[in-house]
PDB file of C-alpha atoms in Angstrom:
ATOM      1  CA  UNK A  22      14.307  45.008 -14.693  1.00  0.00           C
ATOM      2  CA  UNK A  23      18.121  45.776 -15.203  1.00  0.00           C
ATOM      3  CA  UNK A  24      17.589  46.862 -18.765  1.00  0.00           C
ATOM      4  CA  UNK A  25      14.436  49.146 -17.714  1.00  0.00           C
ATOM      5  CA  UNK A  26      17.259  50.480 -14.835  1.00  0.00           C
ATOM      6  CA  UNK A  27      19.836  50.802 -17.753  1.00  0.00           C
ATOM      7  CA  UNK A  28      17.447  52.971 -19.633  1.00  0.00           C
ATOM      8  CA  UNK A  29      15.993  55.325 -16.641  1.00  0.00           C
ATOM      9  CA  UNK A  30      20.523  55.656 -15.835  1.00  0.00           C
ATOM     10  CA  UNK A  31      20.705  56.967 -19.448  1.00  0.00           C
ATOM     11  CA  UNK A  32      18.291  59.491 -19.194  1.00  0.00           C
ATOM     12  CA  UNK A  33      19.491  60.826 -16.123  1.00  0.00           C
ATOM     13  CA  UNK A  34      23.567  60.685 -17.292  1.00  0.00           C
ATOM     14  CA  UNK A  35      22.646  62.501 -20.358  1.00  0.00           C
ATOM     15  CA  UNK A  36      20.847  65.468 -18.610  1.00  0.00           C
ATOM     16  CA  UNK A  37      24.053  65.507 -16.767  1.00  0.00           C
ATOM     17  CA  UNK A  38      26.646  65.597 -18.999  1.00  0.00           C
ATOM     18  CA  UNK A  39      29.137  68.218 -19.995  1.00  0.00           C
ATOM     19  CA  UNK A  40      31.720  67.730 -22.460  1.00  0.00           C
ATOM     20  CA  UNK A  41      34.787  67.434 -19.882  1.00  0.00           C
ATOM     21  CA  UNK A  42      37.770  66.026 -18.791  1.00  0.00           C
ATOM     22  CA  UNK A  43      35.492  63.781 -17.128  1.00  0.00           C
ATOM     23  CA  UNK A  44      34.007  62.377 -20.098  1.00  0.00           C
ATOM     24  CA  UNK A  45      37.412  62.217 -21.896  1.00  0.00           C
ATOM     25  CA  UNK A  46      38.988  59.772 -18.804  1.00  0.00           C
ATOM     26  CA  UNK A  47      36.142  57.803 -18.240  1.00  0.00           C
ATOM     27  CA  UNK A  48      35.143  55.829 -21.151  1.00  0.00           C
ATOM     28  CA  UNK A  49      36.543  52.747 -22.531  1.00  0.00           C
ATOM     29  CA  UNK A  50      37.353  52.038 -25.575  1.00  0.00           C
ATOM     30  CA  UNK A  51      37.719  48.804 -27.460  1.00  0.00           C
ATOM     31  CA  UNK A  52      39.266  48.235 -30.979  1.00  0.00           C
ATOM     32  CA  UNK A  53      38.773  51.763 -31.402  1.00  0.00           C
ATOM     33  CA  UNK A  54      41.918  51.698 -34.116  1.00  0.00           C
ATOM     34  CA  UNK A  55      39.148  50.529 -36.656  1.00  0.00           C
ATOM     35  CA  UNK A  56      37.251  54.057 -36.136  1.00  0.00           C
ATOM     36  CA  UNK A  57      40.455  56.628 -35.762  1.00  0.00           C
ATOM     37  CA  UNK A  58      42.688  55.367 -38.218  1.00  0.00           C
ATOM     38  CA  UNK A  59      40.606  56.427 -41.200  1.00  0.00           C
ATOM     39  CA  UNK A  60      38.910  59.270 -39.016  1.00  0.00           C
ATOM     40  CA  UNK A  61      42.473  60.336 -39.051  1.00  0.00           C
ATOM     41  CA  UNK A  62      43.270  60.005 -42.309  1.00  0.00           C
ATOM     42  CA  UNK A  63      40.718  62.530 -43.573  1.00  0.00           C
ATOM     43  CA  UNK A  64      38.196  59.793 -44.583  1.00  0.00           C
ATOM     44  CA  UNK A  65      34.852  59.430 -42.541  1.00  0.00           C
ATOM     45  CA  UNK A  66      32.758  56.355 -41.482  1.00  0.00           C
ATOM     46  CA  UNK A  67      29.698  54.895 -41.020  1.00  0.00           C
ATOM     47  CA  UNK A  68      28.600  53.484 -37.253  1.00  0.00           C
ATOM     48  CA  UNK A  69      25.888  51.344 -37.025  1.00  0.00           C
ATOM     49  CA  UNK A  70      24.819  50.743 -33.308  1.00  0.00           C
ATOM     50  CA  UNK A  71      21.981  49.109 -31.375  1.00  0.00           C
ATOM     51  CA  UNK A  72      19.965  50.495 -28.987  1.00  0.00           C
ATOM     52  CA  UNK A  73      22.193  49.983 -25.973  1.00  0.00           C
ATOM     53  CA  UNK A  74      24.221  52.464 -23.619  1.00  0.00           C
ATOM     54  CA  UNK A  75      24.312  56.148 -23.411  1.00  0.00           C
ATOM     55  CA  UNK A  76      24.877  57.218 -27.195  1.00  0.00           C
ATOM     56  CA  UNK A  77      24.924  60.993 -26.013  1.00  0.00           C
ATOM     57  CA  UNK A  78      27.612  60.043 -23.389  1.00  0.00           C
ATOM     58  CA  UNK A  79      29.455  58.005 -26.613  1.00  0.00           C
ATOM     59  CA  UNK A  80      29.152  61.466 -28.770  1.00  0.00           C
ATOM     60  CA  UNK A  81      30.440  63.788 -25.963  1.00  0.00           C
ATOM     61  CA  UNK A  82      33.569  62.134 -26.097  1.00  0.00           C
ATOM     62  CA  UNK A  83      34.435  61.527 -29.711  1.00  0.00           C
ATOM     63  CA  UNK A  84      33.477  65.386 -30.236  1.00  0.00           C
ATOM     64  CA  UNK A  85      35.284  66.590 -27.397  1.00  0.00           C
ATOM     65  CA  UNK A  86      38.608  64.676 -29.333  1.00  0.00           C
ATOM     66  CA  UNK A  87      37.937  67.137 -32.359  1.00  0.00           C
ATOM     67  CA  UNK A  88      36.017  64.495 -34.842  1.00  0.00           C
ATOM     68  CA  UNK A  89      32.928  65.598 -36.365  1.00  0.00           C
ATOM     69  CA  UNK A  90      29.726  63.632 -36.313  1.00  0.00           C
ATOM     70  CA  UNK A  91      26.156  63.721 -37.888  1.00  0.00           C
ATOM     71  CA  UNK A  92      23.467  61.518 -37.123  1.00  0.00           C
ATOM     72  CA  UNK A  93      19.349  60.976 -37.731  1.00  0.00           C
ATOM     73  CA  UNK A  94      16.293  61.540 -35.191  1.00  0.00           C
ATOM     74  CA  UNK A  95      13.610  59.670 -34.604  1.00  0.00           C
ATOM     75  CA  UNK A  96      10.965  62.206 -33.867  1.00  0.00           C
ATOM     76  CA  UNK A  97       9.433  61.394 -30.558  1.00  0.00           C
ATOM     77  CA  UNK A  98       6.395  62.550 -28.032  1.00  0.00           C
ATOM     78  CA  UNK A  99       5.701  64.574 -26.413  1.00  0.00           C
ATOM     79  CA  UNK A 100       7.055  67.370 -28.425  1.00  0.00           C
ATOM     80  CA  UNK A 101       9.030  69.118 -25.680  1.00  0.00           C
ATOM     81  CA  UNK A 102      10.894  66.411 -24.999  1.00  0.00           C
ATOM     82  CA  UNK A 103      12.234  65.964 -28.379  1.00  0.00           C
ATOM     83  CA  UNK A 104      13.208  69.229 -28.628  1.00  0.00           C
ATOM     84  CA  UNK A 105      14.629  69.146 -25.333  1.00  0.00           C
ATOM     85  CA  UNK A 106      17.296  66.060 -26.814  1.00  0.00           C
ATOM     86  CA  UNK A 107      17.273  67.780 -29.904  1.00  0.00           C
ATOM     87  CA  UNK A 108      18.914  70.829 -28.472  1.00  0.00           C
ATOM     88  CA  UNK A 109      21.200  68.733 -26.139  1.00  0.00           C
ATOM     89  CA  UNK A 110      22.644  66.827 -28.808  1.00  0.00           C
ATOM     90  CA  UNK A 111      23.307  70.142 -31.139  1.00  0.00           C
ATOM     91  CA  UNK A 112      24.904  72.139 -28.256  1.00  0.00           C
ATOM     92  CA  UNK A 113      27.085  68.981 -28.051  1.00  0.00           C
ATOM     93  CA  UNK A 114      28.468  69.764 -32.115  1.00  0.00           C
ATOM     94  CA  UNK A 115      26.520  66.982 -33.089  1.00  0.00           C
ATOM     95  CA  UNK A 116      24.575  67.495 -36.191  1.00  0.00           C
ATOM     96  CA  UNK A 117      21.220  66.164 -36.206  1.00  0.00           C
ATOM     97  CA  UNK A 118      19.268  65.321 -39.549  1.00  0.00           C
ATOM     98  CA  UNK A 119      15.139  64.947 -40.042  1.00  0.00           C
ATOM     99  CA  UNK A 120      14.272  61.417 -41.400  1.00  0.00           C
ATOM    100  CA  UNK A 121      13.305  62.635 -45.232  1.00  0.00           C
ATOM    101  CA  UNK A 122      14.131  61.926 -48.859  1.00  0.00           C
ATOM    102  CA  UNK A 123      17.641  64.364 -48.287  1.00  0.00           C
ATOM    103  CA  UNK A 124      18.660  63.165 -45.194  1.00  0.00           C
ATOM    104  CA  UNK A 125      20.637  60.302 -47.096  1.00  0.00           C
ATOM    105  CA  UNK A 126      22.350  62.169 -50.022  1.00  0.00           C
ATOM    106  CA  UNK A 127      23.575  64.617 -47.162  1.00  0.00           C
ATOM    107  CA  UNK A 128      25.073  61.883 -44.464  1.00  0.00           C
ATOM    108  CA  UNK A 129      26.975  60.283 -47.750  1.00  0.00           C
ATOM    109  CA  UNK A 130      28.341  64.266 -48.397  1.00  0.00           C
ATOM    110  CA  UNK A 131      29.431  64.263 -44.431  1.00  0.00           C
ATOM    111  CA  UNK A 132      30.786  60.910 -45.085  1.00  0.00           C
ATOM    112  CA  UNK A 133      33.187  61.915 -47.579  1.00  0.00           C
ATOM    113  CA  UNK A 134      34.348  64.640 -45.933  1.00  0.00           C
ATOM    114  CA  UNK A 135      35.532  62.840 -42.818  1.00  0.00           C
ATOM    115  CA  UNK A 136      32.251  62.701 -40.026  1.00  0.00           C
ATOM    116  CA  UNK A 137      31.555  60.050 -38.366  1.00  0.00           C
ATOM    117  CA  UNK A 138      27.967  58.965 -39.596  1.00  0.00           C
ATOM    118  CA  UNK A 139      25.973  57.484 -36.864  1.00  0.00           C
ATOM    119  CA  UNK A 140      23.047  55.537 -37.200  1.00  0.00           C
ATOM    120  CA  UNK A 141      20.987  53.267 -34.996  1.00  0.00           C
ATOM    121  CA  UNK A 142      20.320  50.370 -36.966  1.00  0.00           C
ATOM    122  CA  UNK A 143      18.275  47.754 -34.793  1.00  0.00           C
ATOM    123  CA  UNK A 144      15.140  48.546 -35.861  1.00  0.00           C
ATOM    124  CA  UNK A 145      13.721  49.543 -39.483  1.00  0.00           C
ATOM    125  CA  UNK A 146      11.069  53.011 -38.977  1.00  0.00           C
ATOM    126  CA  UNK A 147      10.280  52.268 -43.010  1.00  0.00           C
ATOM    127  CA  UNK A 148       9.094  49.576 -45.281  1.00  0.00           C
ATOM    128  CA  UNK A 149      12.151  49.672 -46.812  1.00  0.00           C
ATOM    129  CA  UNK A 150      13.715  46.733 -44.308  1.00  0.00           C
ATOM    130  CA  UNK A 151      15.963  44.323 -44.965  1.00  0.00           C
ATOM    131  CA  UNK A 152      15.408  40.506 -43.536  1.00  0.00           C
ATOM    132  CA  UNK A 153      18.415  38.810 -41.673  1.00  0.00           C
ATOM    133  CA  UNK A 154      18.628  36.208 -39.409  1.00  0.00           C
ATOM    134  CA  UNK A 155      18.690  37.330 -35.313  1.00  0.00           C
ATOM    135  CA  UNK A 156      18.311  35.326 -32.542  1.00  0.00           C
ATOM    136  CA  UNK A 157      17.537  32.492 -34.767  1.00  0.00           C
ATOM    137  CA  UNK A 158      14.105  34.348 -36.555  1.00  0.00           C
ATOM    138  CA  UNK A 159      13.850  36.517 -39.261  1.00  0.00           C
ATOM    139  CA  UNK A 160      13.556  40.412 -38.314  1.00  0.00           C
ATOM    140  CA  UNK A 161      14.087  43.401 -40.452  1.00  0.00           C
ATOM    141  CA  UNK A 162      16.942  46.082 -40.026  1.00  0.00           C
ATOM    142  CA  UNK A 163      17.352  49.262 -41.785  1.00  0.00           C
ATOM    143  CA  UNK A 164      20.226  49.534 -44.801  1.00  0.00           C
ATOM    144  CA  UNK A 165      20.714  53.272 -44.484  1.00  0.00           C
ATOM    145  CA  UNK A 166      24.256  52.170 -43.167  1.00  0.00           C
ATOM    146  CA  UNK A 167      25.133  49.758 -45.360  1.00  0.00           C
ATOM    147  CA  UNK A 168      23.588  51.927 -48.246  1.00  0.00           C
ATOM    148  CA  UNK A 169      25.651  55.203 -47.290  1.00  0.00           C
ATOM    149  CA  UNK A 170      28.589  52.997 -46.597  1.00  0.00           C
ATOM    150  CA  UNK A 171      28.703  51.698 -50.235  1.00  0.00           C
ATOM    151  CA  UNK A 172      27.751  54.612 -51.988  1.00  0.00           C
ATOM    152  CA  UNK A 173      30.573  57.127 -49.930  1.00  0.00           C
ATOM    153  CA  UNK A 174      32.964  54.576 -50.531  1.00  0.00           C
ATOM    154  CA  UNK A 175      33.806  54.230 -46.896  1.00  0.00           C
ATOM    155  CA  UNK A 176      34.330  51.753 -43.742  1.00  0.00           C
ATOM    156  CA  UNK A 177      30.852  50.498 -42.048  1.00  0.00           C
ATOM    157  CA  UNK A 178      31.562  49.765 -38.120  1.00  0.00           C
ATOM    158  CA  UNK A 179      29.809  48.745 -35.735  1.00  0.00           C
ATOM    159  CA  UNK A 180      29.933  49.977 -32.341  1.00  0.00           C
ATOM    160  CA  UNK A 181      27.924  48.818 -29.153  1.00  0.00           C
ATOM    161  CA  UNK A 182      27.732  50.400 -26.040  1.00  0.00           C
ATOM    162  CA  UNK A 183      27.993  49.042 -22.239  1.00  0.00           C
ATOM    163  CA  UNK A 184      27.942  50.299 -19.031  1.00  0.00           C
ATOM    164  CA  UNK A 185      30.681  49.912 -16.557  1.00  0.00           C
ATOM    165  CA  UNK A 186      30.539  50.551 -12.715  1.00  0.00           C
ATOM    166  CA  UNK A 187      31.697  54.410 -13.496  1.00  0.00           C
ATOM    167  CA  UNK A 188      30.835  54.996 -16.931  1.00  0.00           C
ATOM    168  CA  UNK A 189      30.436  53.140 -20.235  1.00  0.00           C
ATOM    169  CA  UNK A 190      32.900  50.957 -22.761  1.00  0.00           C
ATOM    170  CA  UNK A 191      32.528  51.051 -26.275  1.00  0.00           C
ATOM    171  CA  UNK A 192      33.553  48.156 -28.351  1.00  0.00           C
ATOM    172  CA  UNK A 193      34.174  48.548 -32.503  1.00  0.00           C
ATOM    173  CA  UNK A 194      34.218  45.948 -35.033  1.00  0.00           C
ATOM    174  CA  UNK A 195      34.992  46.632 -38.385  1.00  0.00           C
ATOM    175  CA  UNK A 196      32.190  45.041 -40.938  1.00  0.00           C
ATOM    176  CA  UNK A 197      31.274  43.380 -44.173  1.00  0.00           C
ATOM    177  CA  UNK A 198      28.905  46.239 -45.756  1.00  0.00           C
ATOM    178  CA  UNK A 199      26.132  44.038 -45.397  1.00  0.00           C
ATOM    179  CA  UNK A 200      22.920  44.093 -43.188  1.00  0.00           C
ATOM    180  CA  UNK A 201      23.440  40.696 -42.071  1.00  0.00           C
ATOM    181  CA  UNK A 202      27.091  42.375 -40.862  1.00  0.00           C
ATOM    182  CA  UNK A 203      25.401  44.703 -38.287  1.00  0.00           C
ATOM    183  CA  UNK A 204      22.737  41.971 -37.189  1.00  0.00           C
ATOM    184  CA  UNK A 205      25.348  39.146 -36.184  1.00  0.00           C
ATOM    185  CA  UNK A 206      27.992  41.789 -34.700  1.00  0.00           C
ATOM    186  CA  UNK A 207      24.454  43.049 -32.926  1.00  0.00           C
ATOM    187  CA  UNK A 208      23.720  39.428 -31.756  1.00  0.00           C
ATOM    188  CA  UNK A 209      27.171  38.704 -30.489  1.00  0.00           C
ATOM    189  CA  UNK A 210      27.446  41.997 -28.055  1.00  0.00           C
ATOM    190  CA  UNK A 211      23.756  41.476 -26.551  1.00  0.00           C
ATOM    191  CA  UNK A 212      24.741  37.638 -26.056  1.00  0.00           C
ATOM    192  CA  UNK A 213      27.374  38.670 -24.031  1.00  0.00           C
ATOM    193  CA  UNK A 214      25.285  42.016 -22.142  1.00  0.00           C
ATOM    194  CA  UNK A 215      21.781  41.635 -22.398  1.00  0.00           C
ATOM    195  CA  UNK A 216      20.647  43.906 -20.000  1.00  0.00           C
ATOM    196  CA  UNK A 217      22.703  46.596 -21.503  1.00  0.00           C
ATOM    197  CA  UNK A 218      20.312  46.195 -24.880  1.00  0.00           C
ATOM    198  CA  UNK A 219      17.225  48.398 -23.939  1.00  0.00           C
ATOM    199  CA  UNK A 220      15.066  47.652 -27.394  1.00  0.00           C
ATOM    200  CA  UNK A 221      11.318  47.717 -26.279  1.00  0.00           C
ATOM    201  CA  UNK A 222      10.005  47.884 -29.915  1.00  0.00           C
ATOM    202  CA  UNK A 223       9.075  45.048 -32.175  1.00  0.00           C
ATOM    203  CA  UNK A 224      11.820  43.973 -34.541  1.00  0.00           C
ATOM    204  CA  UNK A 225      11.155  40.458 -35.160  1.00  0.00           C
ATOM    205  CA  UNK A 226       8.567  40.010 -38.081  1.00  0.00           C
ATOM    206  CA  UNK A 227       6.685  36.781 -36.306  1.00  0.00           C
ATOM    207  CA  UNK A 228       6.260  39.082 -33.166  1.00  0.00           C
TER     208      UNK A 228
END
């Protein structure tokens, strides 16, 4: 029931959001050294997240500091509703790609020129998978990050999101660029904030 409350509180926060000096106090930010640095540099990475938190909330604030992101949509029913988040999450600066056979060679382009690629990466939408170990049973998890990670020749990070009594906390972890890599940093966060993980999908293959 917390994790179905966790969900309905995103919704509503991200009809709510403006890109403010709100947003910019109120989020919390752990290890975030491993994302900046090279942001900073002129050299872009990849961020592989679960489903957990308020992404949108997460975007608002790195784009309000000046960095430049790009990410992938899942495209979702009913169509006005889609749209609807679509058009949010543009008016935010975030770029927002279609899941097709140029979505990749673009994200490694925005990768080497300095965006932050995001990608949720807890569930595979393709046949493509790759198996790892999670929770003890095999599942399947996408490689796009790992895959755009190699080829652009930059950092893969994970990043999961929490809530906190007045907003949300972000906690980075630099990774191997390997799938296994995003499902045990996965593992570890939801271990330690389950309710914060709102996946309602299948993911394990035995399921």
């Amino acid at each position: 029931e917390d994790g179905i409350r966790d969900r309905d509180v995103t919704g509503v926060q991200t009809c709510a959001l403006p890109i403010s000096k709100k947003i910019q106090e109120s989020v919390e930010l752990v290890n975030s050294e491993v994302l900046t640095k090279p942001l900073d540099e002129g050299r872009g990475v990849v961020v592989a997240l679960p489903h957990s938190g308020n992404w949108d909330h997460a975007a608002a604030f790195f784009l309000g500091r000046g960095y430049k992101a790009s990410t992938v949509a899942e495209r979702l029913k009913p169509e006005r509703v889609f749209q609807a988040f679509l058009k949010y999450r543009q008016d935010l600066g975030l770029e927002v790609l279609s899941t097709d056979m140029r979505t990749v060679p673009t994200l490694i382009k925005r990768a080497q020129e300095g965006s932050i690629i995001a990608l949720v990466a807890d569930r595979d939408l393709s046949s493509n998978g790759v198996e790892v170990g999670f929770f003890g049973s095999a599942a399947k998890m996408p490689a796009g990050p790992m895959i755009i990670a190699q080829k652009a020749e930059v950092d893969l990070i994970g990043a999961f999101i929490t809530y906190t009594p007045t907003s949300i906390r972000i906690v980075f972890e630099k990774l191997e660029k390997t799938v296994q890599s995003q499902a045990a940093f996965f593992e570890r966060e939801i271990m330690k904030h389950p309710v914060d993980w709102h996946m309602l999908q299948r993911i394990w293959i035995n399921d």
